[in-house]
Amino acid sequence: MSNSLLSHRPLGKTGLLVSPLCIGGAPLGDMPETFNYSAPEENALATVRATFASSINFLDTAAAYGDGESERRIGKVIKENGGLPEGFVLATKADRCLKTGDFSGEQIKRSIEGSLERLGLDRLQYVYIHDPEHTTFENVMGPGGPLEVLKSFKDQGVIEHIGMSGGPIDMLIQYVETGEFSAVETHNRYTLLNRSADPLLDVANRLGVAVVNAAPYNSGMLAKGPDAYSRYAYSEAPPLIIERARAYAEICQQYNVPLAAAALQFSMRDPRVTSTVVGMTKPERVTQTLELASFPIPSELWTAIEAVGFDTEDPEANRFK
């Protein structure tokens, strides 16, 4: 992958320019139940500092990550830095109440106010509505609902841009087609192992909506290898998925390419993807990820990987059942 693929790109029609790599803030919130590992505060702060010092200018978090802990930690580094670095783009997400499931406009208002406080900012550049699979389309789009509340914040200059972030692809397509959102964030569904987001990428691309693609390693398996870490989309991986991941790993070995480089560049080389979100909790991962992003990969490797096949089913279909 040439370094031209590391140059900043327009985030849809927002006027913001973002790096094709984005640091994912979920693990910074110390969420061992999701990721199977813990993130001490000092590591998290060092990771955000390393991000601010790098060529990556895009950081993605959410009110819900670690029940606000991710935003609190990022806020500490913003404060010691005297604000966000010049040209830096911070995206967060407005969340339902994780205790009650409340997804009302009022709750979204509380979520935004909480984010501003934790981050220590008086305005938010980018806010996604987060995981609306936990409510209805009618509630999100209806009078007094989450979108209307975010738009009123936008009118006041508290929020600059509004996006949509969630799981189920048909649902995300329905939201993108409303024309209300400048970016859509998908996770675990456009990777070497799973291409279920493909139709979403087409629709978003056609409508000029930026695609932010998160979890290119399918929550770690394609970074650490299936034998070291057999989780897939935050749950135990099915046997067929492990077999495919092993096959990809063998192909990568033949070409002396790290599996993680192939997994990352699979997303980055797709012209429909504006930025690829990689979660991390150690400062050295920032440099390592930039190295993986520019690791030379021969075209034959992609052909061999395509021949192994991939899944097109929703990887989280059974996660919340």
PDB file of C-alpha atoms in Angstrom:
ATOM      1  CA  MET A   1       0.000   0.000   0.000  1.00  0.00           C
ATOM      2  CA  SER A   2       1.512   3.324  -1.030  1.00  0.00           C
ATOM      3  CA  ASN A   3       1.632   6.257   1.336  1.00  0.00           C
ATOM      4  CA  SER A   4      -0.861   8.096  -0.886  1.00  0.00           C
ATOM      5  CA  LEU A   5      -3.398   5.857   0.827  1.00  0.00           C
ATOM      6  CA  LEU A   6      -2.394   7.466   4.110  1.00  0.00           C
ATOM      7  CA  SER A   7      -3.208  11.000   2.930  1.00  0.00           C
ATOM      8  CA  HIS A   8      -6.267  12.708   4.416  1.00  0.00           C
ATOM      9  CA  ARG A   9      -9.640  12.339   2.722  1.00  0.00           C
ATOM     10  CA  PRO A  10     -12.906  14.292   2.816  1.00  0.00           C
ATOM     11  CA  LEU A  11     -15.414  12.911   5.320  1.00  0.00           C
ATOM     12  CA  GLY A  12     -18.406  12.870   2.983  1.00  0.00           C
ATOM     13  CA  LYS A  13     -19.768  16.382   2.446  1.00  0.00           C
ATOM     14  CA  THR A  14     -18.805  17.718   5.909  1.00  0.00           C
ATOM     15  CA  GLY A  15     -15.744  19.705   4.840  1.00  0.00           C
ATOM     16  CA  LEU A  16     -13.716  17.750   7.427  1.00  0.00           C
ATOM     17  CA  LEU A  17     -10.565  15.998   6.261  1.00  0.00           C
ATOM     18  CA  VAL A  18      -9.676  12.774   8.054  1.00  0.00           C
ATOM     19  CA  SER A  19      -6.881  10.246   7.941  1.00  0.00           C
ATOM     20  CA  PRO A  20      -7.812   6.858   6.438  1.00  0.00           C
ATOM     21  CA  LEU A  21      -6.934   5.390   9.832  1.00  0.00           C
ATOM     22  CA  CYS A  22      -9.010   6.257  12.860  1.00  0.00           C
ATOM     23  CA  ILE A  23      -8.227   5.277  16.449  1.00  0.00           C
ATOM     24  CA  GLY A  24     -11.124   3.412  18.054  1.00  0.00           C
ATOM     25  CA  GLY A  25     -11.834   4.524  21.613  1.00  0.00           C
ATOM     26  CA  ALA A  26     -13.943   1.596  22.823  1.00  0.00           C
ATOM     27  CA  PRO A  27     -11.090  -0.376  24.433  1.00  0.00           C
ATOM     28  CA  LEU A  28      -9.775   2.880  25.970  1.00  0.00           C
ATOM     29  CA  GLY A  29     -12.873   2.783  28.181  1.00  0.00           C
ATOM     30  CA  ASP A  30     -11.694  -0.418  29.889  1.00  0.00           C
ATOM     31  CA  MET A  31     -14.393  -2.860  28.690  1.00  0.00           C
ATOM     32  CA  PRO A  32     -13.054  -6.318  29.604  1.00  0.00           C
ATOM     33  CA  GLU A  33     -16.462  -7.981  29.114  1.00  0.00           C
ATOM     34  CA  THR A  34     -16.422  -6.933  25.424  1.00  0.00           C
ATOM     35  CA  PHE A  35     -12.742  -7.327  24.575  1.00  0.00           C
ATOM     36  CA  ASN A  36     -11.524  -9.963  27.053  1.00  0.00           C
ATOM     37  CA  TYR A  37      -8.767  -7.649  28.287  1.00  0.00           C
ATOM     38  CA  SER A  38      -8.500  -4.619  30.533  1.00  0.00           C
ATOM     39  CA  ALA A  39      -7.036  -1.178  29.816  1.00  0.00           C
ATOM     40  CA  PRO A  40      -5.334   0.604  32.719  1.00  0.00           C
ATOM     41  CA  GLU A  41      -5.794   4.387  32.644  1.00  0.00           C
ATOM     42  CA  GLU A  42      -2.084   5.166  32.158  1.00  0.00           C
ATOM     43  CA  ASN A  43      -1.985   3.010  28.980  1.00  0.00           C
ATOM     44  CA  ALA A  44      -5.129   4.671  27.660  1.00  0.00           C
ATOM     45  CA  LEU A  45      -3.807   8.201  28.259  1.00  0.00           C
ATOM     46  CA  ALA A  46      -0.465   7.318  26.641  1.00  0.00           C
ATOM     47  CA  THR A  47      -2.332   5.921  23.617  1.00  0.00           C
ATOM     48  CA  VAL A  48      -4.310   9.134  23.140  1.00  0.00           C
ATOM     49  CA  ARG A  49      -1.104  11.177  23.506  1.00  0.00           C
ATOM     50  CA  ALA A  50       0.593   8.993  20.869  1.00  0.00           C
ATOM     51  CA  THR A  51      -2.403   9.502  18.566  1.00  0.00           C
ATOM     52  CA  PHE A  52      -2.226  13.291  18.939  1.00  0.00           C
ATOM     53  CA  ALA A  53       1.487  13.148  18.078  1.00  0.00           C
ATOM     54  CA  SER A  54       0.990  10.922  14.998  1.00  0.00           C
ATOM     55  CA  SER A  55      -0.186  11.473  11.428  1.00  0.00           C
ATOM     56  CA  ILE A  56      -3.593  10.049  12.416  1.00  0.00           C
ATOM     57  CA  ASN A  57      -6.052  12.909  12.969  1.00  0.00           C
ATOM     58  CA  PHE A  58      -9.250  10.966  13.663  1.00  0.00           C
ATOM     59  CA  LEU A  59     -10.408   9.484  16.979  1.00  0.00           C
ATOM     60  CA  ASP A  60     -13.695   7.680  17.539  1.00  0.00           C
ATOM     61  CA  THR A  61     -15.397   7.222  20.907  1.00  0.00           C
ATOM     62  CA  ALA A  62     -18.896   7.010  22.422  1.00  0.00           C
ATOM     63  CA  ALA A  63     -20.726   8.048  25.566  1.00  0.00           C
ATOM     64  CA  ALA A  64     -21.353   4.391  26.377  1.00  0.00           C
ATOM     65  CA  TYR A  65     -17.778   3.113  26.131  1.00  0.00           C
ATOM     66  CA  GLY A  66     -16.871   2.036  29.642  1.00  0.00           C
ATOM     67  CA  ASP A  67     -19.905   4.017  30.836  1.00  0.00           C
ATOM     68  CA  GLY A  68     -18.183   7.293  29.937  1.00  0.00           C
ATOM     69  CA  GLU A  69     -14.670   6.174  30.906  1.00  0.00           C
ATOM     70  CA  SER A  70     -13.342   6.353  27.319  1.00  0.00           C
ATOM     71  CA  GLU A  71     -14.496   9.980  26.982  1.00  0.00           C
ATOM     72  CA  ARG A  72     -13.201  10.865  30.471  1.00  0.00           C
ATOM     73  CA  ARG A  73      -9.734   9.584  29.606  1.00  0.00           C
ATOM     74  CA  ILE A  74      -9.678  11.299  26.211  1.00  0.00           C
ATOM     75  CA  GLY A  75     -10.858  14.483  27.953  1.00  0.00           C
ATOM     76  CA  LYS A  76      -7.877  14.367  30.319  1.00  0.00           C
ATOM     77  CA  VAL A  77      -5.439  14.333  27.391  1.00  0.00           C
ATOM     78  CA  ILE A  78      -7.377  17.076  25.551  1.00  0.00           C
ATOM     79  CA  LYS A  79      -7.086  19.202  28.700  1.00  0.00           C
ATOM     80  CA  GLU A  80      -3.345  18.643  29.206  1.00  0.00           C
ATOM     81  CA  ASN A  81      -2.869  19.376  25.480  1.00  0.00           C
ATOM     82  CA  GLY A  82      -4.770  22.672  25.799  1.00  0.00           C
ATOM     83  CA  GLY A  83      -7.473  21.465  23.397  1.00  0.00           C
ATOM     84  CA  LEU A  84      -7.569  19.170  20.386  1.00  0.00           C
ATOM     85  CA  PRO A  85      -4.546  19.369  18.061  1.00  0.00           C
ATOM     86  CA  GLU A  86      -4.969  21.629  15.016  1.00  0.00           C
ATOM     87  CA  GLY A  87      -7.003  19.876  12.323  1.00  0.00           C
ATOM     88  CA  PHE A  88      -7.887  16.946  14.571  1.00  0.00           C
ATOM     89  CA  VAL A  89     -11.345  15.348  14.241  1.00  0.00           C
ATOM     90  CA  LEU A  90     -12.984  13.762  17.281  1.00  0.00           C
ATOM     91  CA  ALA A  91     -16.177  11.773  16.786  1.00  0.00           C
ATOM     92  CA  THR A  92     -18.379  10.545  19.607  1.00  0.00           C
ATOM     93  CA  LYS A  93     -21.762   8.838  19.793  1.00  0.00           C
ATOM     94  CA  ALA A  94     -25.022   9.677  21.508  1.00  0.00           C
ATOM     95  CA  ASP A  95     -26.184   6.644  23.457  1.00  0.00           C
ATOM     96  CA  ARG A  96     -29.234   5.084  25.012  1.00  0.00           C
ATOM     97  CA  CYS A  97     -29.206   4.653  28.780  1.00  0.00           C
ATOM     98  CA  LEU A  98     -27.392   1.332  29.239  1.00  0.00           C
ATOM     99  CA  LYS A  99     -29.243   0.629  32.494  1.00  0.00           C
ATOM    100  CA  THR A 100     -32.843   1.246  31.381  1.00  0.00           C
ATOM    101  CA  GLY A 101     -32.593   1.079  27.574  1.00  0.00           C
ATOM    102  CA  ASP A 102     -34.127   4.580  27.353  1.00  0.00           C
ATOM    103  CA  PHE A 103     -33.564   5.879  23.783  1.00  0.00           C
ATOM    104  CA  SER A 104     -35.737   8.992  24.029  1.00  0.00           C
ATOM    105  CA  GLY A 105     -34.823  12.464  22.814  1.00  0.00           C
ATOM    106  CA  GLU A 106     -34.408  13.451  26.469  1.00  0.00           C
ATOM    107  CA  GLN A 107     -31.881  10.661  27.008  1.00  0.00           C
ATOM    108  CA  ILE A 108     -29.952  11.701  23.883  1.00  0.00           C
ATOM    109  CA  LYS A 109     -29.840  15.262  25.272  1.00  0.00           C
ATOM    110  CA  ARG A 110     -28.372  13.895  28.525  1.00  0.00           C
ATOM    111  CA  SER A 111     -25.894  11.821  26.525  1.00  0.00           C
ATOM    112  CA  ILE A 112     -24.606  14.898  24.640  1.00  0.00           C
ATOM    113  CA  GLU A 113     -24.380  16.985  27.793  1.00  0.00           C
ATOM    114  CA  GLY A 114     -22.426  14.178  29.465  1.00  0.00           C
ATOM    115  CA  SER A 115     -20.040  13.908  26.503  1.00  0.00           C
ATOM    116  CA  LEU A 116     -19.326  17.656  26.510  1.00  0.00           C
ATOM    117  CA  GLU A 117     -18.564  17.514  30.214  1.00  0.00           C
ATOM    118  CA  ARG A 118     -16.358  14.388  30.098  1.00  0.00           C
ATOM    119  CA  LEU A 119     -14.429  15.591  27.046  1.00  0.00           C
ATOM    120  CA  GLY A 120     -14.135  19.124  28.425  1.00  0.00           C
ATOM    121  CA  LEU A 121     -15.321  20.623  25.140  1.00  0.00           C
ATOM    122  CA  ASP A 122     -17.978  23.236  24.377  1.00  0.00           C
ATOM    123  CA  ARG A 123     -18.794  21.718  20.995  1.00  0.00           C
ATOM    124  CA  LEU A 124     -18.605  18.336  19.302  1.00  0.00           C
ATOM    125  CA  GLN A 125     -17.378  18.062  15.719  1.00  0.00           C
ATOM    126  CA  TYR A 126     -19.046  14.770  14.916  1.00  0.00           C
ATOM    127  CA  VAL A 127     -21.801  12.863  16.685  1.00  0.00           C
ATOM    128  CA  TYR A 128     -23.279   9.540  15.617  1.00  0.00           C
ATOM    129  CA  ILE A 129     -26.562   8.120  16.833  1.00  0.00           C
ATOM    130  CA  HIS A 130     -25.298   4.857  18.348  1.00  0.00           C
ATOM    131  CA  ASP A 131     -26.775   1.361  17.961  1.00  0.00           C
ATOM    132  CA  PRO A 132     -30.365   2.261  17.015  1.00  0.00           C
ATOM    133  CA  GLU A 133     -31.049  -1.468  16.680  1.00  0.00           C
ATOM    134  CA  HIS A 134     -32.084  -1.080  20.329  1.00  0.00           C
ATOM    135  CA  THR A 135     -35.031   1.148  19.376  1.00  0.00           C
ATOM    136  CA  THR A 136     -37.273   1.814  16.347  1.00  0.00           C
ATOM    137  CA  PHE A 137     -36.731   3.839  13.184  1.00  0.00           C
ATOM    138  CA  GLU A 138     -39.908   5.786  14.047  1.00  0.00           C
ATOM    139  CA  ASN A 139     -38.520   6.755  17.455  1.00  0.00           C
ATOM    140  CA  VAL A 140     -35.149   7.900  16.077  1.00  0.00           C
ATOM    141  CA  MET A 141     -36.629   9.933  13.225  1.00  0.00           C
ATOM    142  CA  GLY A 142     -39.886  11.057  14.876  1.00  0.00           C
ATOM    143  CA  PRO A 143     -40.899  14.326  16.585  1.00  0.00           C
ATOM    144  CA  GLY A 144     -38.849  15.018  19.727  1.00  0.00           C
ATOM    145  CA  GLY A 145     -36.727  11.941  19.005  1.00  0.00           C
ATOM    146  CA  PRO A 146     -32.948  11.473  18.919  1.00  0.00           C
ATOM    147  CA  LEU A 147     -32.374  12.991  15.463  1.00  0.00           C
ATOM    148  CA  GLU A 148     -34.491  16.064  16.199  1.00  0.00           C
ATOM    149  CA  VAL A 149     -32.599  16.633  19.470  1.00  0.00           C
ATOM    150  CA  LEU A 150     -29.224  16.368  17.690  1.00  0.00           C
ATOM    151  CA  LYS A 151     -30.415  18.761  14.986  1.00  0.00           C
ATOM    152  CA  SER A 152     -31.410  21.316  17.625  1.00  0.00           C
ATOM    153  CA  PHE A 153     -27.904  21.017  19.121  1.00  0.00           C
ATOM    154  CA  LYS A 154     -26.570  21.533  15.588  1.00  0.00           C
ATOM    155  CA  ASP A 155     -28.681  24.676  15.174  1.00  0.00           C
ATOM    156  CA  GLN A 156     -27.163  25.991  18.416  1.00  0.00           C
ATOM    157  CA  GLY A 157     -23.636  25.266  17.138  1.00  0.00           C
ATOM    158  CA  VAL A 158     -22.988  22.630  19.828  1.00  0.00           C
ATOM    159  CA  ILE A 159     -22.711  19.819  17.266  1.00  0.00           C
ATOM    160  CA  GLU A 160     -21.239  20.241  13.796  1.00  0.00           C
ATOM    161  CA  HIS A 161     -22.228  17.031  12.014  1.00  0.00           C
ATOM    162  CA  ILE A 162     -24.535  14.053  12.560  1.00  0.00           C
ATOM    163  CA  GLY A 163     -23.935  10.440  11.551  1.00  0.00           C
ATOM    164  CA  MET A 164     -25.354   6.978  12.118  1.00  0.00           C
ATOM    165  CA  SER A 165     -23.468   4.081  13.722  1.00  0.00           C
ATOM    166  CA  GLY A 166     -24.823   0.610  14.313  1.00  0.00           C
ATOM    167  CA  GLY A 167     -24.935  -3.083  13.523  1.00  0.00           C
ATOM    168  CA  PRO A 168     -27.652  -4.472  11.214  1.00  0.00           C
ATOM    169  CA  ILE A 169     -26.944  -3.507   7.601  1.00  0.00           C
ATOM    170  CA  ASP A 170     -30.530  -3.226   6.316  1.00  0.00           C
ATOM    171  CA  MET A 171     -31.262  -0.854   9.186  1.00  0.00           C
ATOM    172  CA  LEU A 172     -28.207   1.312   8.400  1.00  0.00           C
ATOM    173  CA  ILE A 173     -29.202   1.472   4.719  1.00  0.00           C
ATOM    174  CA  GLN A 174     -32.672   2.681   5.741  1.00  0.00           C
ATOM    175  CA  TYR A 175     -31.099   5.511   7.768  1.00  0.00           C
ATOM    176  CA  VAL A 176     -28.566   6.446   5.061  1.00  0.00           C
ATOM    177  CA  GLU A 177     -31.342   6.700   2.483  1.00  0.00           C
ATOM    178  CA  THR A 178     -33.089   9.433   4.526  1.00  0.00           C
ATOM    179  CA  GLY A 179     -30.299  11.857   3.539  1.00  0.00           C
ATOM    180  CA  GLU A 180     -30.048  13.047   7.163  1.00  0.00           C
ATOM    181  CA  PHE A 181     -26.615  11.602   7.933  1.00  0.00           C
ATOM    182  CA  SER A 182     -23.245  12.648   6.477  1.00  0.00           C
ATOM    183  CA  ALA A 183     -21.443   9.466   7.554  1.00  0.00           C
ATOM    184  CA  VAL A 184     -22.335   5.921   8.475  1.00  0.00           C
ATOM    185  CA  GLU A 185     -20.216   3.737  10.722  1.00  0.00           C
ATOM    186  CA  THR A 186     -20.358  -0.033  10.443  1.00  0.00           C
ATOM    187  CA  HIS A 187     -18.385  -2.573  12.489  1.00  0.00           C
ATOM    188  CA  ASN A 188     -17.306  -6.203  12.044  1.00  0.00           C
ATOM    189  CA  ARG A 189     -19.236  -6.426   8.765  1.00  0.00           C
ATOM    190  CA  TYR A 190     -16.685  -5.414   6.170  1.00  0.00           C
ATOM    191  CA  THR A 191     -13.592  -7.512   6.819  1.00  0.00           C
ATOM    192  CA  LEU A 192     -11.652 -10.355   5.243  1.00  0.00           C
ATOM    193  CA  LEU A 193     -13.998 -12.727   7.076  1.00  0.00           C
ATOM    194  CA  ASN A 194     -17.306 -10.952   6.650  1.00  0.00           C
ATOM    195  CA  ARG A 195     -18.628  -8.850   3.772  1.00  0.00           C
ATOM    196  CA  SER A 196     -22.220  -8.374   4.887  1.00  0.00           C
ATOM    197  CA  ALA A 197     -21.844  -4.556   4.719  1.00  0.00           C
ATOM    198  CA  ASP A 198     -21.105  -4.597   0.983  1.00  0.00           C
ATOM    199  CA  PRO A 199     -24.594  -3.324  -0.026  1.00  0.00           C
ATOM    200  CA  LEU A 200     -24.332  -0.515   2.559  1.00  0.00           C
ATOM    201  CA  LEU A 201     -21.016   0.621   1.092  1.00  0.00           C
ATOM    202  CA  ASP A 202     -22.622   0.807  -2.351  1.00  0.00           C
ATOM    203  CA  VAL A 203     -25.637   2.828  -1.171  1.00  0.00           C
ATOM    204  CA  ALA A 204     -23.548   5.227   0.928  1.00  0.00           C
ATOM    205  CA  ASN A 205     -21.083   5.714  -1.913  1.00  0.00           C
ATOM    206  CA  ARG A 206     -23.887   6.494  -4.363  1.00  0.00           C
ATOM    207  CA  LEU A 207     -25.373   9.083  -1.972  1.00  0.00           C
ATOM    208  CA  GLY A 208     -22.054  10.743  -1.066  1.00  0.00           C
ATOM    209  CA  VAL A 209     -22.242   9.531   2.552  1.00  0.00           C
ATOM    210  CA  ALA A 210     -18.868   8.714   4.121  1.00  0.00           C
ATOM    211  CA  VAL A 211     -18.326   5.136   5.284  1.00  0.00           C
ATOM    212  CA  VAL A 212     -16.321   4.677   8.467  1.00  0.00           C
ATOM    213  CA  ASN A 213     -15.448   1.000   8.799  1.00  0.00           C
ATOM    214  CA  ALA A 214     -14.705  -0.241  12.311  1.00  0.00           C
ATOM    215  CA  ALA A 215     -13.261  -3.505  13.627  1.00  0.00           C
ATOM    216  CA  PRO A 216     -11.323  -4.654  10.541  1.00  0.00           C
ATOM    217  CA  TYR A 217      -9.818  -7.443  12.678  1.00  0.00           C
ATOM    218  CA  ASN A 218     -13.282  -8.754  13.633  1.00  0.00           C
ATOM    219  CA  SER A 219     -12.571  -7.770  17.259  1.00  0.00           C
ATOM    220  CA  GLY A 220      -9.046  -9.164  17.299  1.00  0.00           C
ATOM    221  CA  MET A 221      -8.961 -12.529  15.568  1.00  0.00           C
ATOM    222  CA  LEU A 222      -7.423 -11.139  12.358  1.00  0.00           C
ATOM    223  CA  ALA A 223      -4.823  -9.173  14.330  1.00  0.00           C
ATOM    224  CA  LYS A 224      -3.618 -11.873  16.709  1.00  0.00           C
ATOM    225  CA  GLY A 225      -4.466 -14.927  14.616  1.00  0.00           C
ATOM    226  CA  PRO A 226      -7.289 -17.424  15.210  1.00  0.00           C
ATOM    227  CA  ASP A 227      -5.211 -19.726  17.407  1.00  0.00           C
ATOM    228  CA  ALA A 228      -4.156 -16.911  19.744  1.00  0.00           C
ATOM    229  CA  TYR A 229      -7.573 -15.223  19.923  1.00  0.00           C
ATOM    230  CA  SER A 230     -10.623 -17.107  18.732  1.00  0.00           C
ATOM    231  CA  ARG A 231     -13.239 -14.401  19.282  1.00  0.00           C
ATOM    232  CA  TYR A 232     -15.289 -13.053  16.393  1.00  0.00           C
ATOM    233  CA  ALA A 233     -17.519  -9.968  16.613  1.00  0.00           C
ATOM    234  CA  TYR A 234     -17.180  -9.955  20.438  1.00  0.00           C
ATOM    235  CA  SER A 235     -18.252 -13.607  20.877  1.00  0.00           C
ATOM    236  CA  GLU A 236     -16.669 -17.044  20.508  1.00  0.00           C
ATOM    237  CA  ALA A 237     -15.928 -17.730  16.846  1.00  0.00           C
ATOM    238  CA  PRO A 238     -17.785 -20.501  14.967  1.00  0.00           C
ATOM    239  CA  PRO A 239     -15.552 -23.349  13.629  1.00  0.00           C
ATOM    240  CA  LEU A 240     -15.974 -22.389   9.943  1.00  0.00           C
ATOM    241  CA  ILE A 241     -14.831 -18.817  10.680  1.00  0.00           C
ATOM    242  CA  ILE A 242     -11.751 -20.118  12.531  1.00  0.00           C
ATOM    243  CA  GLU A 243     -10.931 -22.394   9.565  1.00  0.00           C
ATOM    244  CA  ARG A 244     -11.144 -19.477   7.130  1.00  0.00           C
ATOM    245  CA  ALA A 245      -9.015 -17.270   9.358  1.00  0.00           C
ATOM    246  CA  ARG A 246      -6.403 -20.050   9.496  1.00  0.00           C
ATOM    247  CA  ALA A 247      -6.465 -20.288   5.702  1.00  0.00           C
ATOM    248  CA  TYR A 248      -5.921 -16.514   5.395  1.00  0.00           C
ATOM    249  CA  ALA A 249      -3.092 -16.721   7.926  1.00  0.00           C
ATOM    250  CA  GLU A 250      -1.385 -19.468   5.882  1.00  0.00           C
ATOM    251  CA  ILE A 251      -1.648 -17.428   2.676  1.00  0.00           C
ATOM    252  CA  CYS A 252      -0.193 -14.399   4.448  1.00  0.00           C
ATOM    253  CA  GLN A 253       2.666 -16.565   5.729  1.00  0.00           C
ATOM    254  CA  GLN A 254       3.439 -17.729   2.180  1.00  0.00           C
ATOM    255  CA  TYR A 255       3.815 -14.098   1.102  1.00  0.00           C
ATOM    256  CA  ASN A 256       5.574 -12.972   4.320  1.00  0.00           C
ATOM    257  CA  VAL A 257       2.781 -10.494   5.034  1.00  0.00           C
ATOM    258  CA  PRO A 258       1.375 -10.091   8.558  1.00  0.00           C
ATOM    259  CA  LEU A 259      -2.247 -11.239   8.724  1.00  0.00           C
ATOM    260  CA  ALA A 260      -3.069  -7.943  10.459  1.00  0.00           C
ATOM    261  CA  ALA A 261      -1.654  -5.964   7.501  1.00  0.00           C
ATOM    262  CA  ALA A 262      -3.895  -7.827   5.060  1.00  0.00           C
ATOM    263  CA  ALA A 263      -6.931  -7.409   7.333  1.00  0.00           C
ATOM    264  CA  LEU A 264      -6.300  -3.686   7.738  1.00  0.00           C
ATOM    265  CA  GLN A 265      -5.505  -2.965   4.106  1.00  0.00           C
ATOM    266  CA  PHE A 266      -8.520  -4.962   2.917  1.00  0.00           C
ATOM    267  CA  SER A 267     -10.616  -2.118   4.355  1.00  0.00           C
ATOM    268  CA  MET A 268      -8.234   0.739   3.536  1.00  0.00           C
ATOM    269  CA  ARG A 269      -7.834  -0.160  -0.139  1.00  0.00           C
ATOM    270  CA  ASP A 270     -11.583  -0.090  -0.801  1.00  0.00           C
ATOM    271  CA  PRO A 271     -12.378   3.300  -2.391  1.00  0.00           C
ATOM    272  CA  ARG A 272     -15.838   3.251  -0.774  1.00  0.00           C
ATOM    273  CA  VAL A 273     -14.325   3.355   2.734  1.00  0.00           C
ATOM    274  CA  THR A 274     -13.255   6.799   3.972  1.00  0.00           C
ATOM    275  CA  SER A 275     -11.595   5.717   7.207  1.00  0.00           C
ATOM    276  CA  THR A 276     -10.929   2.446   9.029  1.00  0.00           C
ATOM    277  CA  VAL A 277     -11.302   2.367  12.811  1.00  0.00           C
ATOM    278  CA  VAL A 278      -8.820   0.320  14.835  1.00  0.00           C
ATOM    279  CA  GLY A 279      -9.243   0.043  18.595  1.00  0.00           C
ATOM    280  CA  MET A 280      -6.061   0.117  20.658  1.00  0.00           C
ATOM    281  CA  THR A 281      -4.894   0.511  24.247  1.00  0.00           C
ATOM    282  CA  LYS A 282      -1.112   0.754  24.010  1.00  0.00           C
ATOM    283  CA  PRO A 283       0.805   3.742  22.618  1.00  0.00           C
ATOM    284  CA  GLU A 284       3.152   1.587  20.522  1.00  0.00           C
ATOM    285  CA  ARG A 285       0.128   0.274  18.604  1.00  0.00           C
ATOM    286  CA  VAL A 286      -0.251   3.655  16.892  1.00  0.00           C
ATOM    287  CA  THR A 287       3.110   3.309  15.114  1.00  0.00           C
ATOM    288  CA  GLN A 288       2.597  -0.419  14.547  1.00  0.00           C
ATOM    289  CA  THR A 289      -0.762   0.232  12.878  1.00  0.00           C
ATOM    290  CA  LEU A 290       0.723   2.870  10.587  1.00  0.00           C
ATOM    291  CA  GLU A 291       3.395   0.309   9.637  1.00  0.00           C
ATOM    292  CA  LEU A 292       0.764  -2.341   8.900  1.00  0.00           C
ATOM    293  CA  ALA A 293      -1.138   0.194   6.791  1.00  0.00           C
ATOM    294  CA  SER A 294       1.878   0.743   4.538  1.00  0.00           C
ATOM    295  CA  PHE A 295       3.201  -2.833   4.466  1.00  0.00           C
ATOM    296  CA  PRO A 296       3.731  -3.887   0.812  1.00  0.00           C
ATOM    297  CA  ILE A 297       1.206  -6.543  -0.253  1.00  0.00           C
ATOM    298  CA  PRO A 298       1.421  -8.307  -3.654  1.00  0.00           C
ATOM    299  CA  SER A 299      -1.799  -8.516  -5.686  1.00  0.00           C
ATOM    300  CA  GLU A 300      -1.500 -12.336  -5.762  1.00  0.00           C
ATOM    301  CA  LEU A 301      -2.215 -12.411  -2.032  1.00  0.00           C
ATOM    302  CA  TRP A 302      -5.612 -10.765  -2.552  1.00  0.00           C
ATOM    303  CA  THR A 303      -6.494 -13.271  -5.282  1.00  0.00           C
ATOM    304  CA  ALA A 304      -5.570 -16.194  -3.030  1.00  0.00           C
ATOM    305  CA  ILE A 305      -7.602 -14.786  -0.130  1.00  0.00           C
ATOM    306  CA  GLU A 306     -10.678 -14.233  -2.309  1.00  0.00           C
ATOM    307  CA  ALA A 307     -10.516 -17.900  -3.292  1.00  0.00           C
ATOM    308  CA  VAL A 308     -10.908 -18.949   0.372  1.00  0.00           C
ATOM    309  CA  GLY A 309     -14.302 -17.280   0.567  1.00  0.00           C
ATOM    310  CA  PHE A 310     -16.009 -15.182   3.239  1.00  0.00           C
ATOM    311  CA  ASP A 311     -19.240 -14.857   5.172  1.00  0.00           C
ATOM    312  CA  THR A 312     -22.159 -12.593   4.215  1.00  0.00           C
ATOM    313  CA  GLU A 313     -24.381 -13.276   7.240  1.00  0.00           C
ATOM    314  CA  ASP A 314     -24.766 -10.800  10.110  1.00  0.00           C
ATOM    315  CA  PRO A 315     -21.926 -11.753  12.509  1.00  0.00           C
ATOM    316  CA  GLU A 316     -23.911 -10.542  15.525  1.00  0.00           C
ATOM    317  CA  ALA A 317     -27.188 -12.250  14.638  1.00  0.00           C
ATOM    318  CA  ASN A 318     -27.137 -14.220  17.881  1.00  0.00           C
ATOM    319  CA  ARG A 319     -25.094 -11.940  20.142  1.00  0.00           C
ATOM    320  CA  PHE A 320     -27.947 -10.321  22.057  1.00  0.00           C
ATOM    321  CA  LYS A 321     -30.334 -13.292  22.107  1.00  0.00           C
TER     322      LYS A 321
END
